[in-house]
XYZ file of N, CA and C in Angstrom:
348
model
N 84.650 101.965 99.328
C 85.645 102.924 98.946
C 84.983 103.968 98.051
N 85.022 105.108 98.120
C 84.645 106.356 97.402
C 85.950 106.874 97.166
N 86.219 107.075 95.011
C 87.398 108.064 95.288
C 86.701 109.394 95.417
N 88.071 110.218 95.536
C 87.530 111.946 95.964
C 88.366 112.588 94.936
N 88.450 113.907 94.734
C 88.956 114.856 94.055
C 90.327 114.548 94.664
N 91.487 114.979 93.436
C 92.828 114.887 93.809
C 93.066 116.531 93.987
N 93.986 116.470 94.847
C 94.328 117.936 95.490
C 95.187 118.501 93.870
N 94.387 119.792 93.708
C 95.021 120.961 92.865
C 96.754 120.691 92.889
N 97.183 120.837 93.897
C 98.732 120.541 94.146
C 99.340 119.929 94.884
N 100.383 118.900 94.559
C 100.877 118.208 95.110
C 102.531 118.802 95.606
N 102.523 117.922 96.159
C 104.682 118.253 96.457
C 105.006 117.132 96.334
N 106.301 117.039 95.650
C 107.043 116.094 94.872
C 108.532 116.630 95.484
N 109.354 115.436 95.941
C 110.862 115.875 96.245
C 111.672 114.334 95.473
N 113.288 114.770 95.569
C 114.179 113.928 95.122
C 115.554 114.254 96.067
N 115.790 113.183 96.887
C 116.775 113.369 97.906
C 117.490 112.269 97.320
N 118.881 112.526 96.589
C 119.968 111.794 96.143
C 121.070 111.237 97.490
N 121.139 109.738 97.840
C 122.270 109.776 98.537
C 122.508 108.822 97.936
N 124.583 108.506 98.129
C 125.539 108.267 97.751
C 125.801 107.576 98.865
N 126.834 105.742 98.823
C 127.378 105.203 100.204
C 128.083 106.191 100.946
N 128.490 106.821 100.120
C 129.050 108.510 101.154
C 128.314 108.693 101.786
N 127.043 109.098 101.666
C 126.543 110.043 102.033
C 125.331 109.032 103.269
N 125.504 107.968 103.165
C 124.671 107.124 104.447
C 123.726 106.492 103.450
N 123.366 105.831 102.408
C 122.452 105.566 101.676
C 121.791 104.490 102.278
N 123.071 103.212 102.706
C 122.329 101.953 103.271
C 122.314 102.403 104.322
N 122.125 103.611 105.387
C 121.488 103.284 106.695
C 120.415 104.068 106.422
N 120.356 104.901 105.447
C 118.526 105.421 105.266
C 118.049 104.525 104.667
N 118.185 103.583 103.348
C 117.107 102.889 103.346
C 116.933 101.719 104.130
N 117.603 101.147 105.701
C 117.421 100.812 105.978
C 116.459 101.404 106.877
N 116.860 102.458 107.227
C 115.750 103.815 108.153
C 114.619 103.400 107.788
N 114.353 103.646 106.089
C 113.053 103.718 105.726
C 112.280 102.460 105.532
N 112.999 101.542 105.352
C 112.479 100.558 105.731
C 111.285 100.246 106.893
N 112.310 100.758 107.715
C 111.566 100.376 109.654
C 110.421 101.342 109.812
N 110.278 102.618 108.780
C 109.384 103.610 108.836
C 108.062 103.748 107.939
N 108.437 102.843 106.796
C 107.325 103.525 105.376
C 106.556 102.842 105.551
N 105.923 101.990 106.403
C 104.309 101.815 107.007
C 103.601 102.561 107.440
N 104.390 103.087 108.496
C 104.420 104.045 109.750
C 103.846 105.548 109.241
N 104.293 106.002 108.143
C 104.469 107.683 107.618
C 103.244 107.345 107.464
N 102.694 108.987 107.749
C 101.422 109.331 106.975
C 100.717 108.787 105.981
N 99.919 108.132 106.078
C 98.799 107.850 104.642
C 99.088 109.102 103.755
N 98.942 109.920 103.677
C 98.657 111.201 102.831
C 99.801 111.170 102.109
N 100.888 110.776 102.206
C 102.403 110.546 101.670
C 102.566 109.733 100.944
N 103.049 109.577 99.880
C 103.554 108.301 99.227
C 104.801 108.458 98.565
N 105.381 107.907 99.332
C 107.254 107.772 99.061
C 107.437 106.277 98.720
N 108.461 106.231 97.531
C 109.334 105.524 96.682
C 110.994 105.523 97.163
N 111.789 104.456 97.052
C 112.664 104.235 96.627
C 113.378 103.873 95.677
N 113.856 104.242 95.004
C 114.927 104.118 93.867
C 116.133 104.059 94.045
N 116.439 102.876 93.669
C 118.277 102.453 93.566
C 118.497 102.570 92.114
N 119.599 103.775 92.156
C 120.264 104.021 90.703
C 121.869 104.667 91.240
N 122.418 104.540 89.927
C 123.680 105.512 89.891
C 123.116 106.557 90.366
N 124.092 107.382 91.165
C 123.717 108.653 91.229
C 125.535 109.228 91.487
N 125.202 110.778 90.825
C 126.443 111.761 90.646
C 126.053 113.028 91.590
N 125.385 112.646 92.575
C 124.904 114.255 92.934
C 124.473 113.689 94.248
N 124.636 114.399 94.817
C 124.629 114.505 96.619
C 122.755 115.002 96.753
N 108.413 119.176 106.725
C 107.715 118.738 108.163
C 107.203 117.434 109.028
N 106.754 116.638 107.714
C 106.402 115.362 107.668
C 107.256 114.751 107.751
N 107.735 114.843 106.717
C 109.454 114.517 106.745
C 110.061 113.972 107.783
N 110.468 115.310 107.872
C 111.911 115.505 108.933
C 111.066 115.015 110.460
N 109.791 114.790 110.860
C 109.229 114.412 112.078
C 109.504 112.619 111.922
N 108.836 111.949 110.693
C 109.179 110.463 110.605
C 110.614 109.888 110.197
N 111.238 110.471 109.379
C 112.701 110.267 108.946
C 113.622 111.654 108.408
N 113.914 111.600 109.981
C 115.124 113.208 109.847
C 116.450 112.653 109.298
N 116.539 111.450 109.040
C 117.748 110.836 108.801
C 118.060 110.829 106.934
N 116.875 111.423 106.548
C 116.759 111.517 105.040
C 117.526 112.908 105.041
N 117.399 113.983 106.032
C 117.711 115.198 105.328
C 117.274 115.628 104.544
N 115.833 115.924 104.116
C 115.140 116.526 103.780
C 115.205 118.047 103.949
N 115.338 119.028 102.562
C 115.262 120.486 103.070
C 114.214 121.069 102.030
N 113.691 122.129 102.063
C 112.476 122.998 101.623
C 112.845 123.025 99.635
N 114.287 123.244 99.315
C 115.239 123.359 98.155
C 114.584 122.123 97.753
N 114.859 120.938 98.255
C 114.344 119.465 97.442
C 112.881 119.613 97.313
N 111.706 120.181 97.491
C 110.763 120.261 97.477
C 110.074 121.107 96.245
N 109.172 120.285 95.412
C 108.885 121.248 93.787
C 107.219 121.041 94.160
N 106.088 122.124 94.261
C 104.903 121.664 94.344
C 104.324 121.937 92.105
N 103.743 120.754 92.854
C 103.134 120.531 91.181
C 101.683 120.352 91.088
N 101.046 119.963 89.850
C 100.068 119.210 90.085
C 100.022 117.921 89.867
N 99.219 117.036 90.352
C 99.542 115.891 90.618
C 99.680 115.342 89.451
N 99.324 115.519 88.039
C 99.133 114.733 86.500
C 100.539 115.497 86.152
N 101.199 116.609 86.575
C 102.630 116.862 86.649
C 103.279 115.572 87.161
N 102.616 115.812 88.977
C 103.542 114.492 89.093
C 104.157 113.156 88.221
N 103.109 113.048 87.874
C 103.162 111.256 86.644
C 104.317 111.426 86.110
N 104.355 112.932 85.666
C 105.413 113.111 84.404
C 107.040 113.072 85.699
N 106.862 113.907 86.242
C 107.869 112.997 87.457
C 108.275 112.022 88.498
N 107.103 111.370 88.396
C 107.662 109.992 88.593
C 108.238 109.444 87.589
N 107.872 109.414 86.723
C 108.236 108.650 85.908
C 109.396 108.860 85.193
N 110.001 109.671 85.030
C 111.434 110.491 85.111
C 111.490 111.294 83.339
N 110.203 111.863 83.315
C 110.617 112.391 82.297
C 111.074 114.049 82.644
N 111.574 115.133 81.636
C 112.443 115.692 81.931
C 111.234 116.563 82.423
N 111.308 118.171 82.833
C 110.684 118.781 83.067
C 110.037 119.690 82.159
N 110.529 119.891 81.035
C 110.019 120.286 79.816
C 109.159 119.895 79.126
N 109.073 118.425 79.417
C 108.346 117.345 78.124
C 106.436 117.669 78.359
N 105.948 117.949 77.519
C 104.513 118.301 77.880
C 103.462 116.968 78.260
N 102.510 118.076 78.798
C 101.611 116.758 79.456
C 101.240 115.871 78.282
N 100.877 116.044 77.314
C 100.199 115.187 76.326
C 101.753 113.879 76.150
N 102.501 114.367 76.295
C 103.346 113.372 75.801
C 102.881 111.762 77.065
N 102.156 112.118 77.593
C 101.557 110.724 78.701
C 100.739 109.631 77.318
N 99.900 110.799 76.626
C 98.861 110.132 75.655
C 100.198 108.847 74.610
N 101.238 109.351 74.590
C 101.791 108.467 73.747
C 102.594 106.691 74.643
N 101.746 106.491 75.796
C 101.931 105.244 76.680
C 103.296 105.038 76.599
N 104.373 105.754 76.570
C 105.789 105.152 76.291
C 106.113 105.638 77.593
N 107.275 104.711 78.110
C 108.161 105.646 79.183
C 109.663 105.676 78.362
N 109.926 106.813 79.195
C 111.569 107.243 78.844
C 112.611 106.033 79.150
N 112.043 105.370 80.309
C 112.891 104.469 81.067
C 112.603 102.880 81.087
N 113.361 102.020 80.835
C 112.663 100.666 81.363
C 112.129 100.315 82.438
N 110.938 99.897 82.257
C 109.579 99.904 83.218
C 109.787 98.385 83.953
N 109.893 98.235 84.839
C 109.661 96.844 85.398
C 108.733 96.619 86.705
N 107.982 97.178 86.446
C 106.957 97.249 87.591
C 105.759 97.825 87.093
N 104.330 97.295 87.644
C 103.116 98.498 87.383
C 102.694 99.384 88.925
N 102.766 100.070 88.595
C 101.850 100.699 89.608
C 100.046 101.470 89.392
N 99.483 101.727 90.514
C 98.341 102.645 90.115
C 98.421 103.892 91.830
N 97.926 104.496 90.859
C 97.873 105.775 92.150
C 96.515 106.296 92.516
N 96.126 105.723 93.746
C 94.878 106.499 94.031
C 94.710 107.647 95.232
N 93.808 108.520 94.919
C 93.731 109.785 96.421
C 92.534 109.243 97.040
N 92.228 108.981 98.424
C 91.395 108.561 99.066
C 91.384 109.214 100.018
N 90.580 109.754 101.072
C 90.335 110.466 102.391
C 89.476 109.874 102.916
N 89.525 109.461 104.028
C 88.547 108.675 105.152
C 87.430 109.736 105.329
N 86.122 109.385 105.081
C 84.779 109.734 105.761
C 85.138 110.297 106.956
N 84.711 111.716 107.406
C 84.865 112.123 108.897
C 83.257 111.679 109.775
């Protein structure tokens, strides 16, 4: 394994659904799919309350995915949104190891590209 440079910018989205809105038949969708998607992708699920309603839409059009849900960042941005802090909060605030939220899981994130 060789890591590589992480891309300058990433894209980051947040597609809210509601049992209204089909929630258990997309994550059952995504279920049958998030092997399947692109390596280059890395999508999460999150079950929470919620109050608010290319790649994509080719592996799971059933998400409804539109260009509006889509924020490009850089990827050490990203961290700060995954992890759900607000959009204001500055990068250094990572240096202070706290999350906003109760953590019950670790993760690690790596960028890798296959040798051509």
């Amino acid at each position: 394994m060789k890591l590589v440079t992480v891309p300058s910018t990433v894209t980051v989205f947040t597609v809210p659904k509601t049992l209204e809105d089909g929630a258990t038949k997309s994550l059952y969708k995504w279920q049958q799919v998030a092997d399947k998607i692109d390596n280059r992708v890395f999508m999460r699920v999150v079950i929470d309350v919620v109050n608010k309603k290319e790649i994509m839409n080719d592996s799971f059009p059933e998400l409804g995915l539109t260009q509006k849900d889509c924020t490009k960042m850089s990827w050490i941005e990203s961290i700060l949104y995954i992890a759900e802090y607000p959009t204001s909060v500055p990068l250094e605030e990572l240096f202070q190891g706290k999350s906003l939220f109760k953590n019950y899981f670790k993760a690690k994130s790596d960028s890798l590209l296959k040798k051509q």
